[in-house]
PDB file of C-alpha atoms and ligand atoms in Angstrom:
ATOM      1  CA  MET A  21    -136.519 -95.607  42.243  1.00  0.00           C
ATOM      2  CA  THR A  22    -135.729 -91.850  43.774  1.00  0.00           C
ATOM      3  CA  ASP A  23    -132.163 -91.786  41.934  1.00  0.00           C
ATOM      4  CA  ARG A  24    -133.829 -92.170  39.001  1.00  0.00           C
ATOM      5  CA  LEU A  25    -137.162 -89.883  40.011  1.00  0.00           C
ATOM      6  CA  SER A  26    -133.880 -87.573  40.749  1.00  0.00           C
ATOM      7  CA  SER A  27    -131.968 -87.713  37.167  1.00  0.00           C
ATOM      8  CA  LEU A  28    -135.095 -87.395  35.216  1.00  0.00           C
ATOM      9  CA  TRP A  29    -136.060 -84.228  37.368  1.00  0.00           C
ATOM     10  CA  GLN A  30    -133.028 -83.029  37.704  1.00  0.00           C
ATOM     11  CA  GLN A  31    -132.373 -82.594  34.057  1.00  0.00           C
ATOM     12  CA  ARG A  32    -136.058 -81.443  33.046  1.00  0.00           C
ATOM     13  CA  TYR A  33    -136.155 -78.358  35.052  1.00  0.00           C
ATOM     14  CA  ARG A  34    -131.872 -78.625  37.023  1.00  0.00           C
ATOM     15  CA  THR A  35    -133.088 -78.442  40.454  1.00  0.00           C
ATOM     16  CA  PRO A  36    -133.175 -80.694  43.757  1.00  0.00           C
ATOM     17  CA  LEU A  37    -136.099 -83.332  42.836  1.00  0.00           C
ATOM     18  CA  PRO A  38    -139.477 -81.655  45.759  1.00  0.00           C
ATOM     19  CA  GLU A  39    -139.663 -84.275  48.493  1.00  0.00           C
ATOM     20  CA  ALA A  40    -143.235 -84.929  47.787  1.00  0.00           C
ATOM     21  CA  LEU A  41    -142.817 -86.141  44.469  1.00  0.00           C
ATOM     22  CA  ALA A  42    -140.310 -89.024  45.241  1.00  0.00           C
ATOM     23  CA  ASP A  43    -143.310 -91.359  47.336  1.00  0.00           C
ATOM     24  CA  ASN A  44    -146.336 -90.128  44.622  1.00  0.00           C
ATOM     25  CA  LYS A  45    -147.466 -92.412  42.886  1.00  0.00           C
ATOM     26  CA  VAL A  46    -147.950 -90.425  39.187  1.00  0.00           C
ATOM     27  CA  SER A  47    -144.217 -90.238  39.099  1.00  0.00           C
ATOM     28  CA  GLN A  48    -142.926 -93.892  39.635  1.00  0.00           C
ATOM     29  CA  SER A  49    -145.148 -95.362  36.117  1.00  0.00           C
ATOM     30  CA  ALA A  50    -143.130 -96.063  33.334  1.00  0.00           C
ATOM     31  CA  VAL A  51    -144.905 -93.353  31.491  1.00  0.00           C
ATOM     32  CA  PHE A  52    -143.985 -90.574  33.565  1.00  0.00           C
ATOM     33  CA  ASP A  53    -139.909 -91.748  32.723  1.00  0.00           C
ATOM     34  CA  SER A  54    -140.925 -92.105  28.739  1.00  0.00           C
ATOM     35  CA  LEU A  55    -142.172 -88.402  29.167  1.00  0.00           C
ATOM     36  CA  LEU A  56    -139.565 -86.934  31.736  1.00  0.00           C
ATOM     37  CA  THR A  57    -137.290 -87.910  28.943  1.00  0.00           C
ATOM     38  CA  HIS A  58    -138.282 -86.582  25.540  1.00  0.00           C
ATOM     39  CA  ARG A  59    -136.098 -84.615  23.183  1.00  0.00           C
ATOM     40  CA  SER A  60    -137.061 -84.017  19.917  1.00  0.00           C
ATOM     41  CA  VAL A  61    -134.769 -85.742  17.719  1.00  0.00           C
ATOM     42  CA  ARG A  62    -133.658 -84.312  14.379  1.00  0.00           C
ATOM     43  CA  ALA A  63    -130.991 -87.138  12.847  1.00  0.00           C
ATOM     44  CA  TYR A  64    -131.989 -90.753  12.516  1.00  0.00           C
ATOM     45  CA  LEU A  65    -130.794 -93.899  11.088  1.00  0.00           C
ATOM     46  CA  PRO A  66    -132.035 -95.102   8.114  1.00  0.00           C
ATOM     47  CA  ASN A  67    -133.434 -97.688   9.245  1.00  0.00           C
ATOM     48  CA  ALA A  68    -137.764 -98.763   8.162  1.00  0.00           C
ATOM     49  CA  LEU A  69    -139.905 -98.713  10.610  1.00  0.00           C
ATOM     50  CA  PRO A  70    -140.733-102.276  12.097  1.00  0.00           C
ATOM     51  CA  GLU A  71    -144.049-103.467  10.164  1.00  0.00           C
ATOM     52  CA  GLY A  72    -146.783-102.005  12.857  1.00  0.00           C
ATOM     53  CA  THR A  73    -145.472 -99.142  14.387  1.00  0.00           C
ATOM     54  CA  ILE A  74    -147.142 -96.848  12.514  1.00  0.00           C
ATOM     55  CA  GLU A  75    -150.684 -98.361  13.670  1.00  0.00           C
ATOM     56  CA  ALA A  76    -149.652 -98.739  17.105  1.00  0.00           C
ATOM     57  CA  ALA A  77    -149.066 -94.804  16.382  1.00  0.00           C
ATOM     58  CA  ILE A  78    -152.554 -94.209  15.522  1.00  0.00           C
ATOM     59  CA  ALA A  79    -153.860 -96.595  18.176  1.00  0.00           C
ATOM     60  CA  ALA A  80    -152.584 -94.747  20.717  1.00  0.00           C
ATOM     61  CA  ALA A  81    -153.797 -91.485  18.929  1.00  0.00           C
ATOM     62  CA  GLN A  82    -157.034 -92.159  18.666  1.00  0.00           C
ATOM     63  CA  SER A  83    -157.346 -93.300  22.424  1.00  0.00           C
ATOM     64  CA  ALA A  84    -156.913 -89.892  23.189  1.00  0.00           C
ATOM     65  CA  ALA A  85    -159.863 -88.142  23.955  1.00  0.00           C
ATOM     66  CA  THR A  86    -161.832 -85.976  20.959  1.00  0.00           C
ATOM     67  CA  SER A  87    -164.393 -82.833  21.630  1.00  0.00           C
ATOM     68  CA  SER A  88    -167.754 -84.756  21.557  1.00  0.00           C
ATOM     69  CA  ASN A  89    -166.320 -88.045  20.231  1.00  0.00           C
ATOM     70  CA  LEU A  90    -166.494 -85.847  16.933  1.00  0.00           C
ATOM     71  CA  GLN A  91    -163.213 -87.703  15.699  1.00  0.00           C
ATOM     72  CA  CYS A  92    -162.148 -84.608  13.620  1.00  0.00           C
ATOM     73  CA  TRP A  93    -158.623 -85.083  12.424  1.00  0.00           C
ATOM     74  CA  THR A  94    -156.588 -87.653  10.133  1.00  0.00           C
ATOM     75  CA  VAL A  95    -153.305 -88.526   9.356  1.00  0.00           C
ATOM     76  CA  ILE A  96    -151.527 -88.693   6.121  1.00  0.00           C
ATOM     77  CA  ALA A  97    -147.825 -91.078   6.656  1.00  0.00           C
ATOM     78  CA  VAL A  98    -145.773 -90.563   3.904  1.00  0.00           C
ATOM     79  CA  GLU A  99    -142.455 -92.720   3.414  1.00  0.00           C
ATOM     80  CA  ASP A 100    -141.982 -92.195  -0.277  1.00  0.00           C
ATOM     81  CA  PRO A 101    -138.326 -89.913   0.280  1.00  0.00           C
ATOM     82  CA  VAL A 102    -139.282 -88.263  -3.312  1.00  0.00           C
ATOM     83  CA  ARG A 103    -142.492 -87.136  -1.213  1.00  0.00           C
ATOM     84  CA  ARG A 104    -140.899 -86.680   1.816  1.00  0.00           C
ATOM     85  CA  ALA A 105    -137.956 -84.464   0.313  1.00  0.00           C
ATOM     86  CA  ARG A 106    -140.880 -82.499  -1.562  1.00  0.00           C
ATOM     87  CA  LEU A 107    -142.817 -81.536   1.633  1.00  0.00           C
ATOM     88  CA  ALA A 108    -139.505 -80.861   3.403  1.00  0.00           C
ATOM     89  CA  ALA A 109    -138.788 -78.176   1.280  1.00  0.00           C
ATOM     90  CA  LEU A 110    -141.975 -76.970   1.526  1.00  0.00           C
ATOM     91  CA  CYS A 111    -141.397 -76.835   5.227  1.00  0.00           C
ATOM     92  CA  GLY A 112    -138.200 -74.682   5.165  1.00  0.00           C
ATOM     93  CA  ASN A 113    -135.705 -76.918   4.138  1.00  0.00           C
ATOM     94  CA  GLN A 114    -136.269 -79.037   7.072  1.00  0.00           C
ATOM     95  CA  SER A 115    -133.595 -81.881   6.329  1.00  0.00           C
ATOM     96  CA  HIS A 116    -134.948 -84.220   9.551  1.00  0.00           C
ATOM     97  CA  ILE A 117    -138.305 -84.537   7.194  1.00  0.00           C
ATOM     98  CA  ALA A 118    -135.900 -85.811   4.224  1.00  0.00           C
ATOM     99  CA  THR A 119    -133.975 -88.852   6.462  1.00  0.00           C
ATOM    100  CA  ALA A 120    -136.653 -89.731   9.084  1.00  0.00           C
ATOM    101  CA  PRO A 121    -138.096 -92.646   7.219  1.00  0.00           C
ATOM    102  CA  VAL A 122    -141.444 -91.557   8.013  1.00  0.00           C
ATOM    103  CA  PHE A 123    -143.014 -88.188   8.333  1.00  0.00           C
ATOM    104  CA  LEU A 124    -146.649 -88.173   9.362  1.00  0.00           C
ATOM    105  CA  VAL A 125    -148.758 -84.862   8.763  1.00  0.00           C
ATOM    106  CA  TRP A 126    -151.738 -84.510  11.360  1.00  0.00           C
ATOM    107  CA  VAL A 127    -154.489 -82.815  10.010  1.00  0.00           C
ATOM    108  CA  ALA A 128    -157.480 -81.275  11.124  1.00  0.00           C
ATOM    109  CA  ASP A 129    -160.149 -82.671   9.155  1.00  0.00           C
ATOM    110  CA  LEU A 130    -164.392 -81.303   9.020  1.00  0.00           C
ATOM    111  CA  SER A 131    -164.432 -82.619   5.739  1.00  0.00           C
ATOM    112  CA  ARG A 132    -165.846 -85.927   7.124  1.00  0.00           C
ATOM    113  CA  LEU A 133    -168.185 -84.543   9.287  1.00  0.00           C
ATOM    114  CA  ARG A 134    -169.688 -81.998   6.510  1.00  0.00           C
ATOM    115  CA  ARG A 135    -169.244 -85.770   3.833  1.00  0.00           C
ATOM    116  CA  ILE A 136    -171.373 -86.854   6.755  1.00  0.00           C
ATOM    117  CA  ALA A 137    -174.462 -84.146   7.323  1.00  0.00           C
ATOM    118  CA  GLN A 138    -174.386 -83.853   3.494  1.00  0.00           C
ATOM    119  CA  ASN A 139    -175.246 -87.745   3.269  1.00  0.00           C
ATOM    120  CA  GLU A 140    -177.945 -87.690   5.942  1.00  0.00           C
ATOM    121  CA  GLY A 141    -179.278 -84.679   3.402  1.00  0.00           C
ATOM    122  CA  GLU A 142    -178.680 -82.298   6.651  1.00  0.00           C
ATOM    123  CA  THR A 143    -176.653 -78.885   7.149  1.00  0.00           C
ATOM    124  CA  HIS A 144    -173.028 -78.307   8.679  1.00  0.00           C
ATOM    125  CA  GLU A 145    -173.663 -75.059   9.313  1.00  0.00           C
ATOM    126  CA  ALA A 146    -172.100 -75.276  13.056  1.00  0.00           C
ATOM    127  CA  LEU A 147    -168.139 -76.590  10.537  1.00  0.00           C
ATOM    128  CA  ASP A 148    -168.255 -72.786   9.465  1.00  0.00           C
ATOM    129  CA  TYR A 149    -167.168 -70.897  12.691  1.00  0.00           C
ATOM    130  CA  THR A 150    -163.664 -70.057  14.441  1.00  0.00           C
ATOM    131  CA  GLU A 151    -164.926 -72.730  17.334  1.00  0.00           C
ATOM    132  CA  ALA A 152    -164.980 -75.810  15.157  1.00  0.00           C
ATOM    133  CA  PHE A 153    -162.035 -75.057  13.894  1.00  0.00           C
ATOM    134  CA  LEU A 154    -160.832 -74.879  17.099  1.00  0.00           C
ATOM    135  CA  ILE A 155    -162.382 -78.232  18.562  1.00  0.00           C
ATOM    136  CA  ALA A 156    -160.630 -79.644  15.813  1.00  0.00           C
ATOM    137  CA  ALA A 157    -157.184 -78.570  16.315  1.00  0.00           C
ATOM    138  CA  ILE A 158    -157.411 -79.030  19.639  1.00  0.00           C
ATOM    139  CA  ASP A 159    -158.001 -82.814  19.132  1.00  0.00           C
ATOM    140  CA  THR A 160    -155.508 -83.052  16.354  1.00  0.00           C
ATOM    141  CA  ALA A 161    -152.835 -82.038  18.680  1.00  0.00           C
ATOM    142  CA  LEU A 162    -153.797 -84.826  21.725  1.00  0.00           C
ATOM    143  CA  ALA A 163    -154.096 -87.499  19.241  1.00  0.00           C
ATOM    144  CA  ALA A 164    -150.295 -86.214  18.250  1.00  0.00           C
ATOM    145  CA  GLN A 165    -148.949 -86.331  21.184  1.00  0.00           C
ATOM    146  CA  ASN A 166    -150.771 -89.913  22.456  1.00  0.00           C
ATOM    147  CA  ALA A 167    -148.666 -90.889  19.362  1.00  0.00           C
ATOM    148  CA  VAL A 168    -145.451 -89.335  20.345  1.00  0.00           C
ATOM    149  CA  SER A 169    -145.830 -90.569  24.088  1.00  0.00           C
ATOM    150  CA  ALA A 170    -146.018 -93.950  22.318  1.00  0.00           C
ATOM    151  CA  LEU A 171    -143.688 -94.367  20.069  1.00  0.00           C
ATOM    152  CA  GLU A 172    -140.905 -92.183  22.506  1.00  0.00           C
ATOM    153  CA  ALA A 173    -141.982 -95.300  25.124  1.00  0.00           C
ATOM    154  CA  ALA A 174    -140.585 -97.698  22.651  1.00  0.00           C
ATOM    155  CA  GLY A 175    -137.511 -95.952  21.896  1.00  0.00           C
ATOM    156  CA  LEU A 176    -138.477 -93.981  18.542  1.00  0.00           C
ATOM    157  CA  GLY A 177    -137.289 -90.586  18.518  1.00  0.00           C
ATOM    158  CA  THR A 178    -139.723 -87.412  16.360  1.00  0.00           C
ATOM    159  CA  VAL A 179    -139.524 -83.985  15.740  1.00  0.00           C
ATOM    160  CA  TYR A 180    -143.076 -82.050  15.070  1.00  0.00           C
ATOM    161  CA  ILE A 181    -142.696 -79.414  12.702  1.00  0.00           C
ATOM    162  CA  GLY A 182    -145.025 -76.545  12.131  1.00  0.00           C
ATOM    163  CA  GLY A 183    -143.075 -75.560   9.155  1.00  0.00           C
ATOM    164  CA  LEU A 184    -146.152 -77.197   7.773  1.00  0.00           C
ATOM    165  CA  ARG A 185    -147.403 -74.446   7.927  1.00  0.00           C
ATOM    166  CA  ASN A 186    -145.303 -72.596   5.900  1.00  0.00           C
ATOM    167  CA  HIS A 187    -147.056 -72.868   2.486  1.00  0.00           C
ATOM    168  CA  PRO A 188    -150.746 -74.384   4.070  1.00  0.00           C
ATOM    169  CA  GLU A 189    -152.113 -74.282   0.245  1.00  0.00           C
ATOM    170  CA  GLU A 190    -149.360 -75.990  -1.459  1.00  0.00           C
ATOM    171  CA  ILE A 191    -149.464 -78.724   1.419  1.00  0.00           C
ATOM    172  CA  ALA A 192    -152.769 -79.696   0.736  1.00  0.00           C
ATOM    173  CA  GLU A 193    -152.362 -79.266  -3.008  1.00  0.00           C
ATOM    174  CA  LYS A 194    -149.883 -81.987  -2.907  1.00  0.00           C
ATOM    175  CA  LEU A 195    -151.806 -84.365  -0.638  1.00  0.00           C
ATOM    176  CA  ALA A 196    -154.728 -83.718  -1.925  1.00  0.00           C
ATOM    177  CA  LEU A 197    -156.516 -83.019   1.135  1.00  0.00           C
ATOM    178  CA  PRO A 198    -160.254 -81.822   0.421  1.00  0.00           C
ATOM    179  CA  GLU A 199    -162.369 -78.685   1.671  1.00  0.00           C
ATOM    180  CA  GLY A 200    -162.238 -78.741   5.117  1.00  0.00           C
ATOM    181  CA  CYS A 201    -159.138 -79.464   5.642  1.00  0.00           C
ATOM    182  CA  VAL A 202    -155.619 -78.127   6.694  1.00  0.00           C
ATOM    183  CA  GLY A 203    -152.562 -79.990   7.794  1.00  0.00           C
ATOM    184  CA  LEU A 204    -151.289 -78.334  10.790  1.00  0.00           C
ATOM    185  CA  PHE A 205    -147.938 -80.087  11.852  1.00  0.00           C
ATOM    186  CA  GLY A 206    -145.603 -82.632  10.603  1.00  0.00           C
ATOM    187  CA  LEU A 207    -143.930 -85.261  12.656  1.00  0.00           C
ATOM    188  CA  CYS A 208    -140.479 -86.780  11.526  1.00  0.00           C
ATOM    189  CA  VAL A 209    -140.572 -90.670  13.127  1.00  0.00           C
ATOM    190  CA  GLY A 210    -137.597 -92.924  13.495  1.00  0.00           C
ATOM    191  CA  TYR A 211    -135.059 -94.990  14.912  1.00  0.00           C
ATOM    192  CA  PRO A 212    -132.432 -92.064  16.769  1.00  0.00           C
ATOM    193  CA  ASP A 213    -128.787 -91.767  15.129  1.00  0.00           C
ATOM    194  CA  PRO A 214    -126.378 -92.494  18.252  1.00  0.00           C
ATOM    195  CA  ALA A 215    -123.730 -90.560  16.998  1.00  0.00           C
ATOM    196  CA  GLU A 216    -126.243 -87.484  17.199  1.00  0.00           C
ATOM    197  CA  PRO A 217    -127.567 -88.216  20.346  1.00  0.00           C
ATOM    198  CA  ALA A 218    -130.604 -85.650  21.698  1.00  0.00           C
ATOM    199  CA  SER A 219    -130.480 -83.788  25.053  1.00  0.00           C
ATOM    200  CA  VAL A 220    -133.585 -83.215  27.690  1.00  0.00           C
ATOM    201  CA  LYS A 221    -134.001 -79.119  27.680  1.00  0.00           C
ATOM    202  CA  PRO A 222    -134.818 -77.684  30.856  1.00  0.00           C
ATOM    203  CA  ARG A 223    -138.056 -75.916  31.216  1.00  0.00           C
ATOM    204  CA  LEU A 224    -139.338 -73.351  32.914  1.00  0.00           C
ATOM    205  CA  PRO A 225    -139.895 -74.204  36.914  1.00  0.00           C
ATOM    206  CA  GLN A 226    -143.386 -74.950  37.794  1.00  0.00           C
ATOM    207  CA  ARG A 227    -144.167 -71.272  39.605  1.00  0.00           C
ATOM    208  CA  ALA A 228    -144.116 -70.419  36.480  1.00  0.00           C
ATOM    209  CA  VAL A 229    -146.555 -72.364  34.544  1.00  0.00           C
ATOM    210  CA  LEU A 230    -148.459 -73.875  37.629  1.00  0.00           C
ATOM    211  CA  HIS A 231    -150.779 -71.022  39.582  1.00  0.00           C
ATOM    212  CA  ARG A 232    -152.777 -72.538  42.534  1.00  0.00           C
ATOM    213  CA  GLU A 233    -156.542 -71.175  42.155  1.00  0.00           C
ATOM    214  CA  ARG A 234    -156.200 -67.850  40.556  1.00  0.00           C
ATOM    215  CA  TYR A 235    -153.728 -66.523  38.481  1.00  0.00           C
ATOM    216  CA  ASP A 236    -150.703 -65.858  40.591  1.00  0.00           C
ATOM    217  CA  PHE A 237    -149.014 -62.412  38.728  1.00  0.00           C
ATOM    218  CA  GLU A 238    -146.743 -60.847  40.680  1.00  0.00           C
ATOM    219  CA  ALA A 239    -143.919 -58.755  38.279  1.00  0.00           C
ATOM    220  CA  GLU A 240    -140.390 -58.656  40.550  1.00  0.00           C
ATOM    221  CA  ALA A 241    -141.449 -62.678  41.149  1.00  0.00           C
ATOM    222  CA  GLU A 242    -141.974 -63.164  37.369  1.00  0.00           C
ATOM    223  CA  ALA A 243    -137.847 -61.047  36.410  1.00  0.00           C
ATOM    224  CA  GLU A 244    -136.170 -63.056  38.879  1.00  0.00           C
ATOM    225  CA  ILE A 245    -137.792 -66.182  37.281  1.00  0.00           C
ATOM    226  CA  ILE A 246    -136.937 -65.699  33.942  1.00  0.00           C
ATOM    227  CA  ALA A 247    -133.787 -64.153  34.648  1.00  0.00           C
ATOM    228  CA  ALA A 248    -133.191 -67.654  36.542  1.00  0.00           C
ATOM    229  CA  TYR A 249    -134.760 -69.374  33.520  1.00  0.00           C
ATOM    230  CA  ASP A 250    -132.238 -67.487  31.221  1.00  0.00           C
ATOM    231  CA  ALA A 251    -128.870 -68.876  32.675  1.00  0.00           C
ATOM    232  CA  LEU A 252    -130.181 -72.384  32.812  1.00  0.00           C
ATOM    233  CA  ASP A 253    -130.975 -72.533  29.211  1.00  0.00           C
ATOM    234  CA  ASP A 254    -127.937 -70.655  28.263  1.00  0.00           C
ATOM    235  CA  ALA A 255    -125.629 -73.170  30.226  1.00  0.00           C
ATOM    236  CA  PHE A 256    -127.638 -75.840  27.924  1.00  0.00           C
ATOM    237  CA  GLN A 257    -127.067 -74.232  24.851  1.00  0.00           C
ATOM    238  CA  LYS A 258    -122.838 -74.448  25.584  1.00  0.00           C
ATOM    239  CA  GLU A 259    -122.833 -77.503  27.008  1.00  0.00           C
ATOM    240  CA  GLN A 260    -124.487 -78.078  23.588  1.00  0.00           C
ATOM    241  CA  GLY A 261    -122.238 -76.541  21.939  1.00  0.00           C
ATOM    242  CA  LEU A 262    -125.184 -73.617  20.604  1.00  0.00           C
ATOM    243  CA  PRO A 263    -124.215 -70.030  20.723  1.00  0.00           C
ATOM    244  CA  SER A 264    -124.722 -68.319  24.217  1.00  0.00           C
ATOM    245  CA  ARG A 265    -128.180 -66.557  24.245  1.00  0.00           C
ATOM    246  CA  ARG A 266    -131.066 -65.442  26.570  1.00  0.00           C
ATOM    247  CA  TRP A 267    -134.142 -67.377  26.341  1.00  0.00           C
ATOM    248  CA  SER A 268    -136.229 -64.144  26.879  1.00  0.00           C
ATOM    249  CA  ALA A 269    -134.303 -61.752  24.076  1.00  0.00           C
ATOM    250  CA  THR A 270    -134.747 -65.032  21.816  1.00  0.00           C
ATOM    251  CA  MET A 271    -138.819 -65.251  22.354  1.00  0.00           C
ATOM    252  CA  VAL A 272    -139.572 -61.445  22.299  1.00  0.00           C
ATOM    253  CA  ARG A 273    -137.621 -61.384  18.726  1.00  0.00           C
ATOM    254  CA  ARG A 274    -139.808 -64.050  17.563  1.00  0.00           C
ATOM    255  CA  ILE A 275    -142.975 -62.033  18.731  1.00  0.00           C
ATOM    256  CA  ALA A 276    -141.573 -58.517  18.049  1.00  0.00           C
ATOM    257  CA  THR A 277    -143.246 -58.389  15.060  1.00  0.00           C
ATOM    258  CA  ARG A 278    -144.567 -59.505  12.172  1.00  0.00           C
ATOM    259  CA  ALA A 279    -141.584 -60.323   9.969  1.00  0.00           C
ATOM    260  CA  GLY A 280    -141.424 -63.202  13.270  1.00  0.00           C
ATOM    261  CA  LEU A 281    -143.923 -65.343  11.727  1.00  0.00           C
ATOM    262  CA  HIS A 282    -142.392 -66.211   8.747  1.00  0.00           C
ATOM    263  CA  GLY A 283    -144.720 -65.492   6.375  1.00  0.00           C
ATOM    264  CA  ARG A 284    -147.574 -66.904   8.556  1.00  0.00           C
ATOM    265  CA  ASP A 285    -149.148 -64.443   8.840  1.00  0.00           C
ATOM    266  CA  THR A 286    -151.281 -64.698   6.386  1.00  0.00           C
ATOM    267  CA  MET A 287    -153.020 -68.224   7.901  1.00  0.00           C
ATOM    268  CA  ARG A 288    -156.511 -66.584   8.004  1.00  0.00           C
ATOM    269  CA  THR A 289    -156.621 -66.516   4.088  1.00  0.00           C
ATOM    270  CA  SER A 290    -154.844 -69.481   4.035  1.00  0.00           C
ATOM    271  CA  LEU A 291    -157.992 -71.305   6.242  1.00  0.00           C
ATOM    272  CA  LYS A 292    -160.225 -69.718   4.105  1.00  0.00           C
ATOM    273  CA  ALA A 293    -159.082 -71.030   1.334  1.00  0.00           C
ATOM    274  CA  LEU A 294    -158.846 -74.363   2.619  1.00  0.00           C
ATOM    275  CA  GLY A 295    -162.610 -74.228   3.579  1.00  0.00           C
ATOM    276  CA  PHE A 296    -162.400 -72.694   6.877  1.00  0.00           C
ATOM    277  CA  PRO A 297    -164.773 -69.571   7.136  1.00  0.00           C
ATOM    278  CA  LEU A 298    -164.065 -69.063  11.035  1.00  0.00           C
ATOM    279  CA  LYS A 299    -167.325 -67.284  11.552  1.00  0.00           C
TER     280      LYS A 299
HETATM  281  C1  FMN B 576    -146.139 -77.321  17.285  1.00  0.00           C
HETATM  282  C2  FMN B 576    -144.931 -78.036  17.062  1.00  0.00           C
HETATM  283  C3  FMN B 576    -144.071 -77.266  16.204  1.00  0.00           C
HETATM  284  C4  FMN B 576    -142.852 -77.614  16.000  1.00  0.00           C
HETATM  285  N1  FMN B 576    -142.249 -77.157  14.577  1.00  0.00           N
HETATM  286  C5  FMN B 576    -140.960 -77.807  14.489  1.00  0.00           C
HETATM  287  C6  FMN B 576    -140.214 -77.355  13.398  1.00  0.00           C
HETATM  288  O1  FMN B 576    -140.505 -77.165  12.552  1.00  0.00           O
HETATM  289  N2  FMN B 576    -138.468 -78.052  13.510  1.00  0.00           N
HETATM  290  C7  FMN B 576    -138.325 -77.801  14.778  1.00  0.00           C
HETATM  291  O2  FMN B 576    -137.196 -78.549  14.259  1.00  0.00           O
HETATM  292  N3  FMN B 576    -138.858 -78.516  15.747  1.00  0.00           N
HETATM  293  C8  FMN B 576    -139.812 -77.974  15.600  1.00  0.00           C
HETATM  294  N4  FMN B 576    -140.560 -78.421  17.365  1.00  0.00           N
HETATM  295  C9  FMN B 576    -139.550 -78.942  17.820  1.00  0.00           C
HETATM  296  C10 FMN B 576    -139.658 -77.192  19.086  1.00  0.00           C
HETATM  297  O3  FMN B 576    -138.568 -76.911  18.473  1.00  0.00           O
HETATM  298  C11 FMN B 576    -139.137 -78.379  20.978  1.00  0.00           C
HETATM  299  O4  FMN B 576    -140.402 -79.248  20.606  1.00  0.00           O
HETATM  300  C12 FMN B 576    -138.793 -77.300  21.810  1.00  0.00           C
HETATM  301  O5  FMN B 576    -137.288 -76.201  21.484  1.00  0.00           O
HETATM  302  C13 FMN B 576    -138.553 -78.174  22.570  1.00  0.00           C
HETATM  303  O6  FMN B 576    -137.857 -78.857  22.611  1.00  0.00           O
HETATM  304  P1  FMN B 576    -137.734 -80.711  23.019  1.00  0.00           P
HETATM  305  O7  FMN B 576    -138.466 -80.995  22.758  1.00  0.00           O
HETATM  306  O8  FMN B 576    -136.275 -81.338  22.769  1.00  0.00           O
HETATM  307  O9  FMN B 576    -137.574 -80.460  24.205  1.00  0.00           O
HETATM  308  C14 FMN B 576    -141.793 -77.943  17.776  1.00  0.00           C
HETATM  309  C15 FMN B 576    -142.192 -78.212  18.346  1.00  0.00           C
HETATM  310  C16 FMN B 576    -144.218 -78.107  18.270  1.00  0.00           C
HETATM  311  C17 FMN B 576    -145.089 -78.310  19.420  1.00  0.00           C
END
């Protein structure tokens, strides 16, 4: 068991397993094992998913916590290859959307609550506020990740598609989304192609992300942590046959200018057009 745990930890952080984890119950479960082996899969076999797979994944998704039980998300399962190809084009021509047998579109959905209020003859002014959009976005992400965990534990592969937000209005139109709905991200689902295996990508050390009692920032210590992670990430890139890089420089390029948003700098306008006033 500890060997397995050491190997999971090693793959994720590329450091030895801390002693405290060896006997900790949280790290002993099959769920933990599956979570730590997550990697995004972008190469799929053409095999269809067995009957009931989507419904099982959605049951996992609906089992996630949801703010005040509002349940303000909807998922659209797209299997039709022609429709998937059209969506792939709208999401930055990502070919895995066309090759994975199923593409799940995760939708922040305030329209259902609006309809319920209208049917009751009531107002729904709280839905116009940024907080309502945030609730829907948070709940959608929590639900999707539950589905991912269930699918991965069964040997399926997935990759999230933020490219779905490249053209929010066109996506809404293609999928006949009512007002008060926005596609937040897609999710390709399928059997990983063993000829193109994906690897576990190392993450920042916990010292970077886990603080205790208060935000614990010290410039020199953080610079050291980031430099060490840059080296780890570069080693991973080389192992994968990918170009050498500094992770921090790549991330900085991404956030340096508005252009780094690749056209998504108009998101607020799109959200308003789709029925989220964001007051
Ligand atoms: C919300 C979200 C959107 C993403 N969008 C894309 C995408 O459009 N295309 C893609 O190939 N990967 C996408 N990814 C996958 C990330 O690139 C990937 O999770 C990250 O590089 C870490 O790699 P790993 O998942 O293999 O650990 C997305 C991930 C998330 C969480």
